[in-house]
Coordinates of C-alpha atoms in Angstrom, one line a residue:
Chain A
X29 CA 22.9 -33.8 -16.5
X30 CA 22.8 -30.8 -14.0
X31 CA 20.7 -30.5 -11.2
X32 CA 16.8 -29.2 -11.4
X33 CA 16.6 -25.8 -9.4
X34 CA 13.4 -24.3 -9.1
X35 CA 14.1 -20.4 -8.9
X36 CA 11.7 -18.1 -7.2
X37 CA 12.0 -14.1 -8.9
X38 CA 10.5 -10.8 -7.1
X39 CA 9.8 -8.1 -9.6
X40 CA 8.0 -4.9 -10.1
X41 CA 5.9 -3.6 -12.7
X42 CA 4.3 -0.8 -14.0
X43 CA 1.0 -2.4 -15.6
X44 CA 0.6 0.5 -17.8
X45 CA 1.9 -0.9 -21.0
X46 CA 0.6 -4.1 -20.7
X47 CA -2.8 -6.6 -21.3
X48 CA -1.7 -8.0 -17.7
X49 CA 0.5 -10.6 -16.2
X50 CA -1.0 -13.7 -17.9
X51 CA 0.2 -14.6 -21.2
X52 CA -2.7 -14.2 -24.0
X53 CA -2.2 -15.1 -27.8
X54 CA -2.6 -12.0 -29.3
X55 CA -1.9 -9.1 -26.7
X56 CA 1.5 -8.2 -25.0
X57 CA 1.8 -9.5 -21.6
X58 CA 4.4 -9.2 -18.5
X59 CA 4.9 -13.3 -18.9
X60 CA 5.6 -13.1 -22.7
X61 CA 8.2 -9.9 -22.1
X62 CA 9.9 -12.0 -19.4
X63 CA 10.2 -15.4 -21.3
X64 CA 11.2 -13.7 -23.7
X65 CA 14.4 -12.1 -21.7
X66 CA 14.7 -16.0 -19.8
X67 CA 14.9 -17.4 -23.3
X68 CA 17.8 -15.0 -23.6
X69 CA 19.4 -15.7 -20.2
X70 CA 19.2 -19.7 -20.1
X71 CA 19.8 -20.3 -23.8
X72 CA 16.1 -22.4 -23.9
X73 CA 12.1 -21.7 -23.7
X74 CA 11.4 -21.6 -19.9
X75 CA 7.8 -21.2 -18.7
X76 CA 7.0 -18.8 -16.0
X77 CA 4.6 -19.5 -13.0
X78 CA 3.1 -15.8 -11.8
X79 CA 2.2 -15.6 -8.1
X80 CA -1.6 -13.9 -9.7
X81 CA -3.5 -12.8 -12.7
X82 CA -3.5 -8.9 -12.7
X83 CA -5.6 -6.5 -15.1
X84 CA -4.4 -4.6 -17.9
X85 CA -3.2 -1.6 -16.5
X86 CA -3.1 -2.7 -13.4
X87 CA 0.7 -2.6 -11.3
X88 CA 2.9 -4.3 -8.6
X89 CA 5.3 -3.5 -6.4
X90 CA 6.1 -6.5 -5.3
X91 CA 5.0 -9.8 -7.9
X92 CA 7.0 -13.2 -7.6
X93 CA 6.6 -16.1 -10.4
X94 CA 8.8 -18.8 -10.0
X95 CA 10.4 -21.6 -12.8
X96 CA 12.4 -24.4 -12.8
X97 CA 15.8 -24.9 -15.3
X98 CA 18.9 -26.8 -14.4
X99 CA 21.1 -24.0 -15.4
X100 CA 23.3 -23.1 -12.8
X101 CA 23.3 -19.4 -13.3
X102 CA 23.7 -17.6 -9.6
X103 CA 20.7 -16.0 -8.5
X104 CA 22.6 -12.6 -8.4
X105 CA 23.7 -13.2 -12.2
X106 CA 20.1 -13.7 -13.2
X107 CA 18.8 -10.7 -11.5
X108 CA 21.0 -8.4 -13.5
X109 CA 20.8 -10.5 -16.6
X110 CA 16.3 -10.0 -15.9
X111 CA 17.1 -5.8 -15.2
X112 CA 19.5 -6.3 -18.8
X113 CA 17.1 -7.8 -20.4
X114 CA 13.6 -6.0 -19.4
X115 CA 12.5 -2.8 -20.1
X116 CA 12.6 0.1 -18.6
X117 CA 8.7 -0.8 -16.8
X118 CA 9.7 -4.2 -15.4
X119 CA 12.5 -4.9 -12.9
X120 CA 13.9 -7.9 -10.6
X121 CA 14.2 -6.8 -6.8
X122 CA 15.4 -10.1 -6.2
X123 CA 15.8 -13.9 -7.4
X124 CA 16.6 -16.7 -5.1
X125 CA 16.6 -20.6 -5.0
X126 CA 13.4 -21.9 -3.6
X127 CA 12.1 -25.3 -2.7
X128 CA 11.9 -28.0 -5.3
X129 CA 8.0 -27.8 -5.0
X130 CA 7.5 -24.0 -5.0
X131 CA 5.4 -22.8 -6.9
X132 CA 4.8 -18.9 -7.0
X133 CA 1.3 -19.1 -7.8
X134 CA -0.5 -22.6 -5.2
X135 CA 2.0 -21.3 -2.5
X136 CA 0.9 -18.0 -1.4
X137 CA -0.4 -17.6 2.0
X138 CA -1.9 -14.2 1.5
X139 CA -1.8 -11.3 -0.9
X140 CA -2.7 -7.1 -0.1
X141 CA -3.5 -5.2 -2.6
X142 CA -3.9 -1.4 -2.7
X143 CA -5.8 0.7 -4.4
X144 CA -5.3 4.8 -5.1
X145 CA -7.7 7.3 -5.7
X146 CA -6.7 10.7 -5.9
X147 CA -8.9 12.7 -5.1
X148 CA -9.3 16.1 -7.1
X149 CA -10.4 17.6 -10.3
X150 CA -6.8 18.4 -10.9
X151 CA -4.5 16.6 -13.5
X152 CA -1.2 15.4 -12.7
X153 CA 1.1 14.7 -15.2
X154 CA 3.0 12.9 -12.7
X155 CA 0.6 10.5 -12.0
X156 CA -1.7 10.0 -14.6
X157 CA -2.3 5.9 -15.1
X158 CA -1.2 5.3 -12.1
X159 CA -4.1 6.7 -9.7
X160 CA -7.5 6.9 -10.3
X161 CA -8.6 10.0 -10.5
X162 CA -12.0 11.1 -8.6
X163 CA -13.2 14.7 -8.3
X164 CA -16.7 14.4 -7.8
X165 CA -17.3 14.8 -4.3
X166 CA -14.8 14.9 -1.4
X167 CA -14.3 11.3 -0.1
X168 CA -14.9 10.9 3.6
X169 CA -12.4 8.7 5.1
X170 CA -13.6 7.4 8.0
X171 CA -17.0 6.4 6.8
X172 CA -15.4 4.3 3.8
X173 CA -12.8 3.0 6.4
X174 CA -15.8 2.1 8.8
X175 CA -17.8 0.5 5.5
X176 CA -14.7 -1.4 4.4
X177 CA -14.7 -3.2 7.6
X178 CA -17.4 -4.9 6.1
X179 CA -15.5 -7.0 4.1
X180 CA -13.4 -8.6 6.5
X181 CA -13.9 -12.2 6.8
X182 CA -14.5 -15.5 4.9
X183 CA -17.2 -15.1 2.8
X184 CA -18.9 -16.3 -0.8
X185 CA -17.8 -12.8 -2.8
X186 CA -19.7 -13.6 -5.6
X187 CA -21.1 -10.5 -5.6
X188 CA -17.5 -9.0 -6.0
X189 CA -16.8 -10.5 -8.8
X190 CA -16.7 -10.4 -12.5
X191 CA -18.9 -12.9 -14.3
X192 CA -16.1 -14.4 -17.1
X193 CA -13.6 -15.6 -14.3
X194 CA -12.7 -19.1 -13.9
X195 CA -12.9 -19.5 -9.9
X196 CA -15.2 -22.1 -9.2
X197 CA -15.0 -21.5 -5.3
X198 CA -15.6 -17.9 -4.7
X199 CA -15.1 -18.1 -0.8
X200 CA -12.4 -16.1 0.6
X201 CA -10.5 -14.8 3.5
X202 CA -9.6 -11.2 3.7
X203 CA -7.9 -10.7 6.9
X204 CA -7.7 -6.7 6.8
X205 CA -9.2 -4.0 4.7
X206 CA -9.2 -0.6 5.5
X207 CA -8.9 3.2 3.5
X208 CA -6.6 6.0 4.9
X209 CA -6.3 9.4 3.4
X210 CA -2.7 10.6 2.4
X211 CA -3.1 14.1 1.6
X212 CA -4.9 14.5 -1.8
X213 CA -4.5 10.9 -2.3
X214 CA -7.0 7.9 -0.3
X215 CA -5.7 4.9 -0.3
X216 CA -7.6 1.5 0.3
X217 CA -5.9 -1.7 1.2
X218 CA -6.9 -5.4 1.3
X219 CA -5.2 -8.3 2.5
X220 CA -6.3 -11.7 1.9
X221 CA -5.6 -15.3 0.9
X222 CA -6.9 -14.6 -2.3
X223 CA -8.9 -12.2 -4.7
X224 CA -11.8 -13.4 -7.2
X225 CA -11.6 -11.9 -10.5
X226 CA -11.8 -7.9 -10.4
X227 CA -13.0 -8.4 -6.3
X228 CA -10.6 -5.0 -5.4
X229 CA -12.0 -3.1 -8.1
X230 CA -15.2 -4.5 -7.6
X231 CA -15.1 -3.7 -3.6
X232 CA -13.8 -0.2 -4.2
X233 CA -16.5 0.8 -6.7
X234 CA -18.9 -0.1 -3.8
X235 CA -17.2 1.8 -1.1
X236 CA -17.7 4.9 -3.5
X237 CA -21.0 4.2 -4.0
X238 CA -21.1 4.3 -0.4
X239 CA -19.7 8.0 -0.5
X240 CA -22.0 8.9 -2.8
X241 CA -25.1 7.4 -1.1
X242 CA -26.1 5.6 -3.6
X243 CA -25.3 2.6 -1.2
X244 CA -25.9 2.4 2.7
X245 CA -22.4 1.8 4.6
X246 CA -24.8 -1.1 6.5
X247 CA -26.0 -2.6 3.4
X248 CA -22.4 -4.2 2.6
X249 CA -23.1 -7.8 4.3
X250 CA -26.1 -8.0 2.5
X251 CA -24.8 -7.0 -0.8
X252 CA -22.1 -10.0 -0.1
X253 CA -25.1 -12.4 1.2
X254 CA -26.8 -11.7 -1.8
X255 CA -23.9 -13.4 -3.7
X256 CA -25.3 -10.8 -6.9
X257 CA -22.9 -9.1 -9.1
X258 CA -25.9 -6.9 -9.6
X259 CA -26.4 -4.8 -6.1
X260 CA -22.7 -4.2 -5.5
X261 CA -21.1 -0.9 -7.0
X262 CA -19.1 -0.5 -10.4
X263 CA -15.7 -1.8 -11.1
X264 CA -13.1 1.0 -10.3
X265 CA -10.8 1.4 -13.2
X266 CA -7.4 -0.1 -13.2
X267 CA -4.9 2.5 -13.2
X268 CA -5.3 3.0 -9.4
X269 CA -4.7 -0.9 -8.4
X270 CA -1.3 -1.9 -7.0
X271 CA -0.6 -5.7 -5.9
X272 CA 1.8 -4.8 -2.7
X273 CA 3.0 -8.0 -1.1
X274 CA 2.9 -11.6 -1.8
X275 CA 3.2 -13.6 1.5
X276 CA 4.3 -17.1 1.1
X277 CA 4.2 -19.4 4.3
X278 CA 7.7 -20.9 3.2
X279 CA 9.1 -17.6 2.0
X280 CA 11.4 -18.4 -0.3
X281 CA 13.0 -14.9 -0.2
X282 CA 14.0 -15.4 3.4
X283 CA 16.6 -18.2 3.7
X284 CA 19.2 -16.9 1.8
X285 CA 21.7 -17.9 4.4
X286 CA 20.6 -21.7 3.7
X287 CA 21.3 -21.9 0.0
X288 CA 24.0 -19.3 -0.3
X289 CA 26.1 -20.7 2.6
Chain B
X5 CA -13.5 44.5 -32.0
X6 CA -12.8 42.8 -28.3
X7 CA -10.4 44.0 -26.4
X8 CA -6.9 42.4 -26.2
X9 CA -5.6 40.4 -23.3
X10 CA -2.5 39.0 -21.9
X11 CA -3.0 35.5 -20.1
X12 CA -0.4 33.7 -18.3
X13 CA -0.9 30.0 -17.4
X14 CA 1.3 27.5 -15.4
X15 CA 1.7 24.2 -16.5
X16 CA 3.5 20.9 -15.4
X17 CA 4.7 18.3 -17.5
X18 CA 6.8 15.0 -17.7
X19 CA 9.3 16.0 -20.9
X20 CA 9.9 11.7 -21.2
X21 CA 7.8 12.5 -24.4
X22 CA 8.9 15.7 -26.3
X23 CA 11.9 17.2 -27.7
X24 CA 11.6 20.1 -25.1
X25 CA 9.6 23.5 -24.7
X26 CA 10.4 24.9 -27.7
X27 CA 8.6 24.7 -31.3
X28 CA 11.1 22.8 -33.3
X29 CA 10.6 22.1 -37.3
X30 CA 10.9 18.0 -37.3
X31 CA 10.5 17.2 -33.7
X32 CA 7.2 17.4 -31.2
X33 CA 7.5 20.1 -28.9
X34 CA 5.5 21.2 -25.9
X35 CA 4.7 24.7 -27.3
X36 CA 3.6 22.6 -30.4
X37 CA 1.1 20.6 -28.4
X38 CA 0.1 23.4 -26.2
X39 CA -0.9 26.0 -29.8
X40 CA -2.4 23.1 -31.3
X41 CA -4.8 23.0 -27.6
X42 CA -5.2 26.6 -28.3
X43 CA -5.9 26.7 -32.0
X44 CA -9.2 24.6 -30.7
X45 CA -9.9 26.5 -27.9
X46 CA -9.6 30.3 -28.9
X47 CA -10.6 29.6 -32.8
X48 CA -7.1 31.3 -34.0
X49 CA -3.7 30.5 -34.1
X50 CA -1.7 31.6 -31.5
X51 CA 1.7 32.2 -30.4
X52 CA 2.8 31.5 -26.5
X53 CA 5.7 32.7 -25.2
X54 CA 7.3 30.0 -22.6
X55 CA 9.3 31.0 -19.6
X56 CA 12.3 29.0 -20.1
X57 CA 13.4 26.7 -23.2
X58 CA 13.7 23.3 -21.5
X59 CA 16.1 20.5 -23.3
X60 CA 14.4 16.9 -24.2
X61 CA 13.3 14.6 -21.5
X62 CA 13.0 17.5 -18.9
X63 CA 10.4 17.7 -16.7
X64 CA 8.6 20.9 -15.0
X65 CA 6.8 20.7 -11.9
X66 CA 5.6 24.7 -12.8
X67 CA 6.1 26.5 -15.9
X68 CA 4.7 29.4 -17.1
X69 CA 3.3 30.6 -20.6
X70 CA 1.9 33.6 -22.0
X71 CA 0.0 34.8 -25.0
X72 CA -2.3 37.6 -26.6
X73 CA -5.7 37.2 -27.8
X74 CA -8.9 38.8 -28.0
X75 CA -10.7 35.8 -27.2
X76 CA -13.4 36.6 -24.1
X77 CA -12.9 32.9 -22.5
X78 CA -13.2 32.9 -18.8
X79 CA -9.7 31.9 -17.2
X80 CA -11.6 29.0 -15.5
X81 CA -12.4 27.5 -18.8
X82 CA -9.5 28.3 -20.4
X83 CA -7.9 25.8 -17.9
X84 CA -10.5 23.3 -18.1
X85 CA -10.3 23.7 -21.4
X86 CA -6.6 23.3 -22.2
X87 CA -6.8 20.0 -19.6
X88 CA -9.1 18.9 -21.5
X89 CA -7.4 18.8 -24.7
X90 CA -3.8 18.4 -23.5
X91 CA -2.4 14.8 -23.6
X92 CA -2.3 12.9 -20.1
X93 CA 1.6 13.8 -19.4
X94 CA 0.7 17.7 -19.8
X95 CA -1.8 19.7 -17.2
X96 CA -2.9 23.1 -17.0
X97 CA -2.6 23.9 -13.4
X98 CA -3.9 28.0 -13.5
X99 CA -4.7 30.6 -16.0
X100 CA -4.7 34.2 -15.0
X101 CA -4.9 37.7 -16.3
X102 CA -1.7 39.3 -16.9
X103 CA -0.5 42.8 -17.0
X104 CA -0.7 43.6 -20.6
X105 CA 2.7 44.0 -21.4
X106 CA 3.6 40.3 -19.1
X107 CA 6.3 38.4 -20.8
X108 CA 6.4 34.9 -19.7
X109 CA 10.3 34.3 -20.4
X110 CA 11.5 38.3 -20.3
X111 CA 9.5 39.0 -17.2
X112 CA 10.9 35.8 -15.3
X113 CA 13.1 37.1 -12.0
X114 CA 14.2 33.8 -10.4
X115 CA 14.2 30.4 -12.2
X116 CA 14.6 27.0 -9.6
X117 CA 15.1 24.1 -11.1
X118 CA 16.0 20.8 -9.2
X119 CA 18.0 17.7 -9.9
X120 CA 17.0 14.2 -8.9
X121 CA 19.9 11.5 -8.6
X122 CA 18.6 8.4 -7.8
X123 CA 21.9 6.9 -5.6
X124 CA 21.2 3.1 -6.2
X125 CA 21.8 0.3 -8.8
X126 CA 18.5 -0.9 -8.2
X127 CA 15.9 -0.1 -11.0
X128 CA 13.4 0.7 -10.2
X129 CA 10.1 0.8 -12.8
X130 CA 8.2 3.5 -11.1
X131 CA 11.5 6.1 -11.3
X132 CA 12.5 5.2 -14.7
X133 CA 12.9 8.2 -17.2
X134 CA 12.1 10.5 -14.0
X135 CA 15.4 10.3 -12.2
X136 CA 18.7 9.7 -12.5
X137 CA 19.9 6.7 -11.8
X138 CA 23.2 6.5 -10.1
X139 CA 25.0 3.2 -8.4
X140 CA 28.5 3.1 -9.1
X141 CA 29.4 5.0 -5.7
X142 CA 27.4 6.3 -2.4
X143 CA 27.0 10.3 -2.5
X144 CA 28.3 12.1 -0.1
X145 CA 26.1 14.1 0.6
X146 CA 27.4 16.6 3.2
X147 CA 30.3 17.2 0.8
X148 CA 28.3 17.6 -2.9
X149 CA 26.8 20.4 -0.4
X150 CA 29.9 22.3 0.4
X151 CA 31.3 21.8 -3.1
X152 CA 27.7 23.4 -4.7
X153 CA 28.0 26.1 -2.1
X154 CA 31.0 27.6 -4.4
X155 CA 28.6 28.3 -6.9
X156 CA 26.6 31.2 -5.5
X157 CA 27.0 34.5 -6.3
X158 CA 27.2 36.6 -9.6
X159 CA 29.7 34.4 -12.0
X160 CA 30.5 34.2 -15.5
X161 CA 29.2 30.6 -15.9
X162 CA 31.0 30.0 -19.7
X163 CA 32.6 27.0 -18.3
X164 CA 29.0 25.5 -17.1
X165 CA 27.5 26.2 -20.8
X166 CA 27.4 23.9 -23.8
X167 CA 28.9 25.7 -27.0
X168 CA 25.6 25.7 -29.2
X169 CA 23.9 27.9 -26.5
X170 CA 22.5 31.2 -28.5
X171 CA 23.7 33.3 -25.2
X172 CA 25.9 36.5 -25.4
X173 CA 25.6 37.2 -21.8
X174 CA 27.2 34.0 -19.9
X175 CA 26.7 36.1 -16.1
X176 CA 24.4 35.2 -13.7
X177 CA 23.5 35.2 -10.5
X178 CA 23.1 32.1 -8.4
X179 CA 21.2 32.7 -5.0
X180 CA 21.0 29.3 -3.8
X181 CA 22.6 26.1 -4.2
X182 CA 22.5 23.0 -2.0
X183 CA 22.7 19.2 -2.4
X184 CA 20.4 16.9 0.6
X185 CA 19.6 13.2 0.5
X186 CA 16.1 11.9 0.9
X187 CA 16.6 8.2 1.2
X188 CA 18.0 6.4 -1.5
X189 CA 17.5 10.3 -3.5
X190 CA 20.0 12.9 -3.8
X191 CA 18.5 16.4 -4.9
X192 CA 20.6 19.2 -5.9
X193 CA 19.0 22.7 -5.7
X194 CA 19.7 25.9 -7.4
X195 CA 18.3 29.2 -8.0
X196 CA 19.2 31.6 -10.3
X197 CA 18.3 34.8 -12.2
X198 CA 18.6 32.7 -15.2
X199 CA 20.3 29.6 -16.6
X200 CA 22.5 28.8 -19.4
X201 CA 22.3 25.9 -21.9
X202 CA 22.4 22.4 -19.8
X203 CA 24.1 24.6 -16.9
X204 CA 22.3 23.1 -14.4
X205 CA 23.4 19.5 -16.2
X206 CA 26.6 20.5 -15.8
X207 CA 27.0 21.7 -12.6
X208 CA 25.6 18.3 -11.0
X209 CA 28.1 16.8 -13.4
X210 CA 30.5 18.2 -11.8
X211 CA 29.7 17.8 -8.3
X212 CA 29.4 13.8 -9.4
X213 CA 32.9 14.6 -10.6
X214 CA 34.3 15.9 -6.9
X215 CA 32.6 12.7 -5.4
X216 CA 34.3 10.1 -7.3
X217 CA 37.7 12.7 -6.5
X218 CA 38.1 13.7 -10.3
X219 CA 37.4 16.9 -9.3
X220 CA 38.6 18.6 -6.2
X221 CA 36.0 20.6 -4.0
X222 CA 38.2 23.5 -3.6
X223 CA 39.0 23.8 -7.7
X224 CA 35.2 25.0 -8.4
X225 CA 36.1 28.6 -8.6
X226 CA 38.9 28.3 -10.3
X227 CA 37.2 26.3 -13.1
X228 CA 34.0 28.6 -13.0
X229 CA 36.8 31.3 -13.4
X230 CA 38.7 29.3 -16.5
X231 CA 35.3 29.7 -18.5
X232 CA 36.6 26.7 -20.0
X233 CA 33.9 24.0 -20.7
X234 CA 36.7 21.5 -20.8
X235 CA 38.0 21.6 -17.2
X236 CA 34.1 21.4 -15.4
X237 CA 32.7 17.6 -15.6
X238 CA 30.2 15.9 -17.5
X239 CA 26.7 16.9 -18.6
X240 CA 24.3 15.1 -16.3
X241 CA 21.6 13.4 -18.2
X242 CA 18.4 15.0 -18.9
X243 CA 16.4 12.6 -16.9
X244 CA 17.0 14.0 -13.3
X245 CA 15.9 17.4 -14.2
X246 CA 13.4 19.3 -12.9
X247 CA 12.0 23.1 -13.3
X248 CA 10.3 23.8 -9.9
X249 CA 9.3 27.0 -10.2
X250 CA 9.6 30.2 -12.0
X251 CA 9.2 33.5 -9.5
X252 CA 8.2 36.7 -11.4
X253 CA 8.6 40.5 -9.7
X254 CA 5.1 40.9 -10.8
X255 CA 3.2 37.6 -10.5
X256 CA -0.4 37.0 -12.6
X257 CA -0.8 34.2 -10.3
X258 CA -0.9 36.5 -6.9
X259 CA -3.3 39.1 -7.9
X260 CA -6.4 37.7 -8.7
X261 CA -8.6 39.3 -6.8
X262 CA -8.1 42.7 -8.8
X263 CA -9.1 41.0 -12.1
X264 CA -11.9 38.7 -10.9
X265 CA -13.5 41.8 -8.8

């Protein structure tokens, strides 16, 4: 009997088409598309491990799920077997062999996530489900970057988070969080070592609130304090969300040389 | 009875989804998406005029329409209007008075359309269906832009023409043709008084043709002068294409003051 490997895959997705990452009985998911083209590859059902739920609608640029098998298909093979297999909205950057006790999903370290609004009246054809649109009022930047600075640290973000998740710990991390403007475009980003249910959504709905002034930039510590759903702002739609990295401590994407050579 | 107007207004849309610009009997058009807007809006049927027929699966970063009626609608709600019954992957980007006898397509001066070759294997889900996606060799690029530079001037472009093109008239003018890479992107670049069916398709064909050494560099004017459709290279694949803009001796979209004041 061959080996067991455990294989670690980076891939990128456009969450348009899809109810999310996470398998679900009766709604296409990113897992289901991708065990489906595994099933293909390795010749037997293989189950996926996905480094994070993620929204319908909502995209990645970088994801990683890992699996185990004890076929002994390269890692190069099985990324060009995955782009084959997958449509046109999912690709593999990159597969590798990672540790026997890898798993995509316990092992990351920290995860940033960024989040578009484009800010105009104007339609783009170009970019339509994949920003969120927002032409009420111009956004100022440096107050929501000042606001958003807020968030930074380890805190209960119950208050950031939508009542039907599973999390029974809602303390976390974020190590960074901070909103830019790129032309038209403002551009929020979050980096922590893990997001409750909707929390990015949850915490840029809030910083437009705080544009409007319909919350005080000063307020945001109590809002979290509060640990209330309630007080904080609404849950920015998905289109504009994008997971951007997945940082694990043991990366499993850099030592190549170690199981290639 | 009202008096009758001529209205121009530039669009941009992602062709992925339509058989091209024109009206077609069995397949969804643009034009028949766009009238069907209008039949809502202005109460009537009504007949646009586009400036260019575009093939399936192009893209237009500007185009331009035009159409009569007798409708009063303000030129601000027209385009609010039309964006707000257009799908998500068509936008009304300005509406403007034009002279009364404006022809969208007969008025048009200079046409620049662009070509997008995406110069990696790597797929790449946020590109797909909007480049084209090119990894069997590196571009050169310095040398597709001395090869494309043999195609300025006043030519008859038979040879750069598929055969079931309705065109009698196979001269035109090329003012401007260049080739530059922007990262893993190579875009091509031409301007012309007009184009001929897939000619701009063909002519990056071609200059993908001189890379790999099928074609030589030096042999462009002899095949644009062999008006054989044989001897120039393949037809490029819809995907890359782009209209950029469409330039008009007397533009609706440059003299707004007059009709607003």
């Amino acid at each position: 009997m061959s080996k067991e490997r455990t294989l670690a895959v980076k891939i990128r997705f456009l969450g348009a088409g899809y109810h999310g990452f996470q398998r679900q009985q009766n709604a296409l998911t990113i897992q289901e598309i991708i065990e489906n083209a595994l099933l293909k590859i390795l010749g037997q059902p293989t189950t996926i491990f996905g480094c994070s739920r993620t929204d319908t609608g909502v995209s990645a640029y970088e994801y990683v799920f890992s699996f185990k098998t004890q076929n002994p298909i390269t890692t190069e093979k099985l990324k060009g077997a995955l782009n084959h297999f997958l449509p046109d909205d999912i690709a593999a950057l990159e597969a590798a062999e990672a540790g026997e006790n890898f798993h995509a999903r316990y092992d990351t370290k920290e995860k940033e996530y960024e989040y578009i609004v484009r800010n105009t009246r104007q339609k783009d054809p170009f970019c339509e489900g994949r920003v969120y649109r927002y032409g009420i009022t111009r956004l100022d930047e440096n107050l929501l970057n000042r606001a958003a600075a807020h968030f930074v640290g380890r805190h209960d973000f119950s208050a950031f988070c939508s009542a039907d998740d599973g999390a029974k710990n809602h303390v976390r991390t974020i190590t960074h969080a901070s909103v830019e403007r790129r032309g038209d475009d403002v551009i929020f980003t979050f980096r922590a070592d893990g997001f409750l249910y909707n929390m990015v959504r949850i915490m840029v709905g809030t910083l437009l609130f705080v544009n409007q002034g319909k919350i005080d930039e000063n307020d945001i510590p109590k809002i979290i304090e509060s640990r209330d759903r309630k007080r904080a702002g609404m849950t920015a739609e998905a289109s504009g969300l994008y997971l951007k990295k997945v940082i694990y401590g043991d990366d499993p994407f850099n030592k190549r040389e170690e199981t290639d050579g």
